[in-house]
Short mmCIF file of C-alpha atoms (C1' of nucleotides) in Angstrom, two decimals:
data_model
loop_
_atom_site.label_atom_id
_atom_site.label_comp_id
_atom_site.label_asym_id
_atom_site.label_seq_id
_atom_site.Cartn_x
_atom_site.Cartn_y
_atom_site.Cartn_z
CA UNK A 21 -15.29 7.78 -3.59
CA UNK A 22 -18.92 9.12 -2.16
CA UNK A 23 -20.32 10.77 -0.32
CA UNK A 24 -22.43 9.11 3.16
CA UNK A 25 -26.07 9.37 3.15
CA UNK A 26 -25.98 11.00 6.52
CA UNK A 27 -24.24 14.45 4.82
CA UNK A 28 -26.80 14.16 1.59
CA UNK A 29 -29.67 13.60 3.58
CA UNK A 30 -28.48 16.65 5.68
CA UNK A 31 -27.99 18.74 2.42
CA UNK A 32 -31.36 17.18 1.15
CA UNK A 33 -33.50 18.50 4.26
CA UNK A 34 -31.92 21.55 4.83
CA UNK A 35 -32.57 22.47 1.12
CA UNK A 36 -36.49 21.36 2.07
CA UNK A 37 -37.01 23.73 4.42
CA UNK A 38 -35.55 26.35 3.11
CA UNK A 39 -38.08 25.16 0.50
CA UNK A 40 -40.99 25.38 2.60
CA UNK A 41 -40.51 26.63 5.67
CA UNK A 42 -42.61 29.92 6.03
CA UNK A 43 -41.36 31.38 9.22
CA UNK A 44 -42.47 28.70 11.19
CA UNK A 45 -40.55 25.19 12.22
CA UNK A 46 -40.53 22.50 9.66
CA UNK A 47 -41.24 19.26 11.61
CA UNK A 48 -38.67 16.07 10.35
CA UNK A 49 -42.09 14.33 10.07
CA UNK A 50 -43.27 16.60 6.86
CA UNK A 51 -39.17 16.21 5.60
CA UNK A 52 -39.50 12.82 6.00
CA UNK A 53 -41.82 11.94 4.30
CA UNK A 54 -41.09 14.81 1.52
CA UNK A 55 -38.28 13.18 0.90
CA UNK A 56 -38.23 9.76 1.04
CA UNK A 57 -35.91 9.24 4.10
CA UNK A 58 -36.60 7.83 7.60
CA UNK A 59 -37.55 9.40 10.33
CA UNK A 60 -35.54 8.06 13.02
CA UNK A 61 -32.63 8.33 10.79
CA UNK A 62 -33.63 12.42 10.33
CA UNK A 63 -33.69 12.57 14.00
CA UNK A 64 -29.52 11.40 13.88
CA UNK A 65 -28.63 13.72 11.46
CA UNK A 66 -30.94 16.65 12.63
CA UNK A 67 -29.33 16.09 16.41
CA UNK A 68 -25.52 16.57 14.81
CA UNK A 69 -27.12 20.39 12.75
CA UNK A 70 -28.11 21.16 15.64
CA UNK A 71 -25.31 20.38 18.36
CA UNK A 72 -23.74 22.15 14.68
CA UNK A 73 -26.02 25.78 15.64
CA UNK A 74 -26.66 24.95 12.06
CA UNK A 75 -30.72 24.30 13.04
CA UNK A 76 -32.70 25.31 16.06
CA UNK A 77 -35.50 23.35 17.52
CA UNK A 78 -38.66 23.79 18.87
CA UNK A 79 -40.70 21.16 20.77
CA UNK A 80 -44.12 20.22 21.38
CA UNK A 81 -46.69 20.59 18.48
CA UNK A 82 -46.37 21.78 15.59
CA UNK A 83 -42.86 22.59 16.43
CA UNK A 84 -39.91 21.05 14.15
CA UNK A 85 -36.85 23.24 13.01
CA UNK A 86 -35.77 26.33 11.88
CA UNK A 87 -32.85 27.28 10.42
CA UNK A 88 -30.47 29.31 11.94
CA UNK A 89 -28.64 30.76 9.36
CA UNK A 90 -30.77 32.24 5.91
CA UNK A 91 -30.24 29.93 2.48
CA UNK A 92 -28.42 32.66 1.42
CA UNK A 93 -26.01 32.98 4.27
CA UNK A 94 -25.43 29.19 4.97
CA UNK A 95 -22.84 27.06 3.39
CA UNK A 96 -22.35 23.83 2.27
CA UNK A 97 -19.22 23.53 3.75
CA UNK A 98 -20.78 24.17 7.15
CA UNK A 99 -23.32 21.55 6.71
CA UNK A 100 -20.46 18.60 6.04
CA UNK A 101 -18.39 20.43 8.96
CA UNK A 102 -21.03 19.40 11.24
CA UNK A 103 -21.90 15.63 9.97
CA UNK A 104 -17.71 15.47 10.86
CA UNK A 105 -17.73 14.37 7.14
CA UNK A 106 -13.86 15.52 6.42
CA UNK A 107 -12.82 15.75 2.99
CA UNK A 108 -9.94 13.32 3.62
CA UNK A 109 -9.20 11.58 0.55
CA UNK A 110 -5.83 10.47 2.63
CA UNK A 111 -5.54 8.25 5.86
CA UNK A 112 -2.19 9.08 5.77
CA UNK A 113 -0.78 12.63 7.05
CA UNK A 114 2.61 14.22 7.21
CA UNK A 115 2.41 14.22 10.97
CA UNK A 116 1.03 10.64 11.36
CA UNK A 117 3.43 8.04 12.15
CA UNK A 118 1.67 5.21 11.48
CA UNK A 119 1.58 5.32 7.68
CA UNK A 120 4.50 8.01 6.64
CA UNK A 121 7.66 7.33 8.11
CA UNK A 122 9.32 9.87 5.89
CA UNK A 123 11.04 6.75 4.05
CA UNK A 124 12.81 7.78 0.48
CA UNK A 125 9.77 8.35 -1.69
CA UNK A 126 7.66 7.10 0.14
CA UNK A 127 5.18 10.48 0.34
CA UNK A 128 6.19 11.79 -2.93
CA UNK A 129 1.60 11.59 -3.45
CA UNK A 130 1.41 13.69 0.02
CA UNK A 131 1.50 17.18 -1.64
CA UNK A 132 -1.34 15.77 -4.61
CA UNK A 133 -4.14 14.71 -1.84
CA UNK A 134 -3.35 18.02 0.02
CA UNK A 135 -4.16 19.75 -3.25
CA UNK A 136 -7.02 17.78 -3.82
CA UNK A 137 -8.78 18.50 -0.44
CA UNK A 138 -8.15 21.77 -0.95
CA UNK A 139 -10.01 21.86 -4.26
CA UNK A 140 -12.59 20.12 -3.02
CA UNK A 141 -13.41 21.38 0.22
CA UNK A 142 -12.92 25.24 -1.49
CA UNK A 143 -16.38 23.78 -3.67
CA UNK A 144 -18.06 23.45 -0.94
CA UNK A 145 -17.26 26.44 0.95
CA UNK A 146 -18.12 28.94 -2.36
CA UNK A 147 -21.61 27.21 -2.29
CA UNK A 148 -24.77 28.49 -0.52
CA UNK A 149 -27.51 26.46 0.00
CA UNK A 150 -29.92 28.99 -1.79
CA UNK A 151 -27.52 27.96 -4.51
CA UNK A 152 -28.98 24.66 -5.23
CA UNK A 153 -32.57 26.18 -5.35
CA UNK A 154 -31.96 28.17 -8.23
CA UNK A 155 -32.33 25.28 -11.07
CA UNK A 156 -35.63 24.09 -8.77
CA UNK A 157 -37.68 27.74 -9.62
CA UNK A 158 -36.87 26.95 -13.16
CA UNK A 159 -38.35 23.95 -13.34
CA UNK A 160 -41.67 25.35 -11.75
CA UNK B 27 -15.38 10.85 1.98
CA UNK B 28 -12.89 9.82 0.88
CA UNK B 29 -10.38 7.85 -1.54
CA UNK B 30 -9.81 4.28 -1.12
CA UNK B 31 -6.26 2.41 -0.44
CA UNK B 32 -6.27 0.65 -4.07
CA UNK B 33 -6.61 4.32 -5.75
CA UNK B 34 -4.15 5.49 -3.87
CA UNK B 35 -1.42 3.21 -4.05
CA UNK B 36 -1.82 2.74 -7.33
CA UNK B 37 -0.96 6.04 -7.97
CA UNK B 38 1.69 5.77 -5.39
CA UNK B 39 3.38 2.87 -7.28
CA UNK B 40 2.97 4.72 -10.19
CA UNK B 41 4.64 7.52 -9.23
CA UNK B 42 7.59 5.15 -7.75
CA UNK B 43 7.96 3.73 -11.31
CA UNK B 44 8.04 7.11 -12.54
CA UNK B 45 11.18 8.20 -10.01
CA UNK B 46 12.58 4.64 -10.14
CA UNK B 47 12.08 3.49 -13.75
CA UNK B 48 15.46 3.05 -15.93
CA UNK B 49 13.35 2.39 -19.07
CA UNK B 50 14.22 -1.03 -17.61
CA UNK B 51 11.18 -2.39 -15.91
CA UNK B 52 10.03 -2.11 -12.07
CA UNK B 53 9.44 -5.13 -10.60
CA UNK B 54 6.55 -5.54 -7.68
CA UNK B 55 8.82 -6.46 -5.00
CA UNK B 56 10.84 -2.78 -5.34
CA UNK B 57 7.89 -0.90 -5.10
CA UNK B 58 6.51 -2.97 -2.15
CA UNK B 59 9.67 -1.79 -0.36
CA UNK B 60 10.13 1.23 -1.00
CA UNK B 61 6.58 2.24 -1.04
CA UNK B 62 5.61 0.14 2.45
CA UNK B 63 3.03 -1.58 0.37
CA UNK B 64 1.94 -5.42 0.65
CA UNK B 65 3.47 -7.01 -2.10
CA UNK B 66 0.27 -8.89 -2.37
CA UNK B 67 -2.05 -6.04 -2.59
CA UNK B 68 0.03 -4.56 -5.23
CA UNK B 69 -0.05 -7.35 -7.46
CA UNK B 70 -3.47 -6.77 -7.49
CA UNK B 71 -3.66 -3.94 -8.08
CA UNK B 72 -1.56 -4.58 -11.63
CA UNK B 73 -3.75 -6.54 -12.79
CA UNK B 74 -6.67 -4.59 -13.34
CA UNK B 75 -3.75 -1.44 -14.14
CA UNK B 76 -3.13 -4.14 -16.67
CA UNK B 77 -6.22 -4.53 -18.32
CA UNK B 78 -6.80 -1.20 -18.40
CA UNK B 79 -3.20 -1.04 -20.44
CA UNK B 80 -1.70 1.90 -18.10
CA UNK B 81 1.25 -0.53 -17.84
CA UNK B 82 2.46 -3.25 -19.43
CA UNK B 83 4.37 -6.52 -18.15
CA UNK B 84 7.56 -8.08 -18.74
CA UNK B 85 7.94 -11.46 -17.27
CA UNK B 86 10.60 -13.30 -15.87
CA UNK B 87 13.45 -12.45 -14.21
CA UNK B 88 14.70 -8.90 -13.64
CA UNK B 89 10.83 -8.64 -14.78
CA UNK B 90 8.33 -6.32 -14.00
CA UNK B 91 6.36 -3.81 -15.10
CA UNK B 92 6.91 -0.79 -17.26
CA UNK B 93 4.20 2.74 -17.91
CA UNK B 94 2.73 2.38 -20.77
CA UNK B 95 2.44 6.60 -21.12
CA UNK B 96 5.32 8.69 -20.50
CA UNK B 97 4.71 10.47 -17.23
CA UNK B 98 3.90 13.54 -18.59
CA UNK B 99 1.02 12.51 -20.71
CA UNK B 100 -0.75 9.84 -18.40
CA UNK B 101 -3.84 11.49 -16.51
CA UNK B 102 -4.26 10.81 -12.49
CA UNK B 103 -8.03 10.39 -14.32
CA UNK B 104 -6.58 7.29 -16.78
CA UNK B 105 -5.08 5.33 -13.35
CA UNK B 106 -8.65 6.09 -11.62
CA UNK B 107 -10.83 4.74 -13.99
CA UNK B 108 -8.52 1.71 -14.38
CA UNK B 109 -9.40 0.98 -10.29
CA UNK B 110 -13.10 1.34 -11.35
CA UNK B 111 -12.66 4.22 -8.93
CA UNK B 112 -15.38 6.78 -10.19
CA UNK B 113 -15.94 9.77 -8.52
CA UNK B 114 -19.58 9.70 -7.79
CA UNK B 115 -20.56 10.83 -5.32
CA UNK B 116 -24.17 10.16 -4.46
CA UNK B 117 -25.99 7.06 -5.26
CA UNK B 118 -29.16 8.63 -6.59
CA UNK B 119 -28.69 8.93 -10.11
CA UNK B 120 -31.36 10.61 -12.56
CA UNK B 121 -32.64 7.36 -14.06
CA UNK B 122 -32.38 5.40 -11.40
CA UNK B 123 -35.78 3.96 -10.08
CA UNK B 124 -35.05 2.93 -6.44
CA UNK B 125 -34.20 6.73 -5.46
CA UNK B 126 -35.47 8.83 -7.31
CA UNK B 127 -38.66 9.04 -7.88
CA UNK B 128 -39.35 12.54 -9.19
CA UNK B 129 -41.39 13.46 -6.32
CA UNK B 130 -42.02 17.33 -5.26
CA UNK B 131 -38.83 18.47 -4.63
CA UNK B 132 -37.24 15.19 -3.62
CA UNK B 133 -34.35 15.91 -5.46
CA UNK B 134 -33.04 19.31 -5.58
CA UNK B 135 -30.20 18.61 -4.99
CA UNK B 136 -29.38 16.66 -8.28
CA UNK B 137 -27.72 19.06 -9.94
CA UNK B 138 -25.64 20.04 -6.99
CA UNK B 139 -23.58 16.34 -7.12
CA UNK B 140 -23.67 16.29 -10.64
CA UNK B 141 -21.24 20.04 -9.99
CA UNK B 142 -19.09 18.35 -6.89
CA UNK B 143 -18.23 15.10 -9.38
CA UNK B 144 -17.84 17.29 -12.26
CA UNK B 145 -15.43 19.96 -10.16
CA UNK B 146 -13.28 17.03 -8.70
CA UNK B 147 -13.42 14.80 -11.94
CA UNK B 148 -11.81 17.99 -14.05
CA UNK B 149 -9.24 17.78 -11.14
CA UNK B 150 -8.03 14.65 -11.85
CA UNK B 151 -8.38 15.07 -15.58
CA UNK B 152 -5.60 18.16 -15.01
CA UNK B 153 -2.97 16.49 -13.58
CA UNK B 154 -0.63 14.46 -14.95
CA UNK B 155 1.61 12.38 -12.93
CA UNK B 156 4.67 13.73 -13.38
CA UNK B 157 2.87 16.81 -11.75
CA UNK B 158 3.52 14.37 -8.70
CA UNK B 159 7.17 14.52 -8.92
CA UNK B 160 7.62 18.05 -8.99
CA UNK B 161 7.18 19.10 -5.57
CA UNK B 162 10.30 15.79 -4.58
CA UNK B 163 12.61 17.15 -7.28
CA UNK B 164 12.87 20.83 -5.01
CA UNK B 165 13.55 18.34 -1.91
CA UNK B 166 16.09 17.01 -2.96
"C1'" DT C 23 -54.72 18.92 32.59
"C1'" DA C 24 -54.42 15.04 29.47
"C1'" DT C 25 -52.84 14.27 25.11
"C1'" DA C 26 -51.38 13.90 20.94
"C1'" DT C 27 -47.14 15.57 18.29
"C1'" DA C 28 -42.54 16.49 17.91
"C1'" DC C 29 -37.58 16.94 19.90
"C1'" DC C 30 -33.68 14.22 22.40
"C1'" DC C 31 -30.32 10.59 22.78
"C1'" DG C 32 -27.56 6.43 23.74
"C1'" DA C 33 -27.23 1.80 22.19
"C1'" DC C 34 -27.63 -1.82 19.11
"C1'" DT C 35 -27.30 -3.91 14.42
"C1'" DA C 36 -27.14 -5.62 9.45
"C1'" DA C 37 -25.79 -5.54 5.06
"C1'" DA C 38 -21.58 -4.09 2.59
"C1'" DA C 39 -17.38 -2.22 1.39
"C1'" DT C 40 -12.23 -2.39 2.30
"C1'" DA C 41 -8.23 -3.70 2.84
"C1'" DG C 42 -5.47 -7.47 1.97
"C1'" DT C 43 -4.06 -12.44 2.16
"C1'" DC C 44 -3.96 -16.91 0.24
"C1'" DA C 45 -2.92 -20.77 -3.30
"C1'" DA C 46 -1.92 -22.55 -7.20
"C1'" DG C 47 0.04 -21.39 -10.83
"C1'" DT C 48 2.49 -19.30 -15.73
"C1'" DT C 49 6.34 -17.51 -18.34
"C1'" DT C 50 11.31 -16.33 -18.89
"C1'" DT C 51 15.71 -15.33 -18.43
"C1'" DT C 52 20.75 -17.65 -17.01
"C1'" DA D 12 16.60 -26.99 -13.91
"C1'" DA D 13 16.00 -23.19 -11.38
"C1'" DA D 14 14.84 -18.88 -9.56
"C1'" DA D 15 12.94 -14.76 -10.41
"C1'" DA D 16 8.95 -12.47 -11.11
"C1'" DC D 17 3.92 -12.00 -13.16
"C1'" DT D 18 -0.82 -14.39 -13.43
"C1'" DT D 19 -5.42 -15.28 -11.03
"C1'" DG D 20 -9.70 -16.41 -8.40
"C1'" DA D 21 -11.25 -17.45 -4.12
"C1'" DC D 22 -11.20 -15.89 0.50
"C1'" DT D 23 -11.55 -13.50 4.86
"C1'" DA D 24 -11.10 -10.30 8.96
"C1'" DT D 25 -12.31 -5.71 9.77
"C1'" DT D 26 -14.44 -1.64 9.35
"C1'" DT D 27 -17.13 1.53 7.97
"C1'" DT D 28 -21.96 2.75 6.87
"C1'" DA D 29 -26.97 3.23 6.88
"C1'" DG D 30 -29.91 2.52 9.33
"C1'" DT D 31 -33.44 0.77 13.82
"C1'" DC D 32 -34.92 0.40 18.22
"C1'" DG D 33 -36.28 1.60 22.83
"C1'" DG D 34 -37.12 4.66 26.37
"C1'" DG D 35 -37.19 9.41 27.01
"C1'" DT D 36 -38.73 14.82 27.80
"C1'" DA D 37 -40.84 19.90 26.18
"C1'" DT D 38 -45.15 21.72 25.16
"C1'" DA D 39 -49.43 23.51 22.00
"C1'" DT D 40 -53.86 22.81 22.30
"C1'" DA D 41 -58.57 20.92 23.40
#
DNA sequence: TATATACCCGACTAAAATAGTCAAGTTTTT
DNA sequence: AAAAACTTGACTATTTTAGTCGGGTATATA
């Protein structure tokens, strides 16, 4: 059970932006160098972040990306959502014909998985980008 | 981000046992029929459950498996552990040479992933097998 | 206005993980 | 003896993941 790299990189990259942007755009090249993430992969990730209005882009020389919301307001759940990274611990949904046919005990565990999803999602909902940076400041 | 089927089936199967065992062993064949899980796959799962002392086996006719602990005592985390289903949301551990080289901001997000792991694991620690059955009783 | 920098975007692919199957047993009860 | 049921390792098809590739487009600055 793990998060995929796209989600992790997205969070890392946005955290990087929060640290390094001084009101100007941050280029993917810089993020790539600092965070050790492939530039091509970052492009793919930022495409989604842009489409979902997490960042906006500035083209041309000295271009890059800018956070739409402040790190204080940007929820981690927003980021994961932008990458279609739903926290869905099971494939078996109540309304799915395929895996849950309502037979006897078959779906005893349904409620449990639902609870789990809620538990995890509420964590992501409760955390803002700025929360990730706090530890860092302590180290400086 | 999702749990694999092995873990889910393990929990389903053990919940099934909790419901249907009347002190005697439950055969995989019965579980397979009731829960719609491939018998061969169940065998693979129960091998691990047995090795990790979650169930014990009774061979021969009328054989099957028996829960080692009562559903009241068996934690979900025990089950997941038996299937090596660690909740490890990232591949990048502090002590890993590969993905975390300590460069500047590289691992700003570390603490966050650690917190997430703890958050999820504590959920699995807090739930016992019997907790899954409660909803069911309400429906009968 | 040339050009370098940086975003834009769909298609492709190698490798790993997943979800299972198969074959060939062993043990025990009736 | 025969049947039910556990035991075990090896094998495999499919899917997902984690990227790369190629060919764009926009724009600031010299």
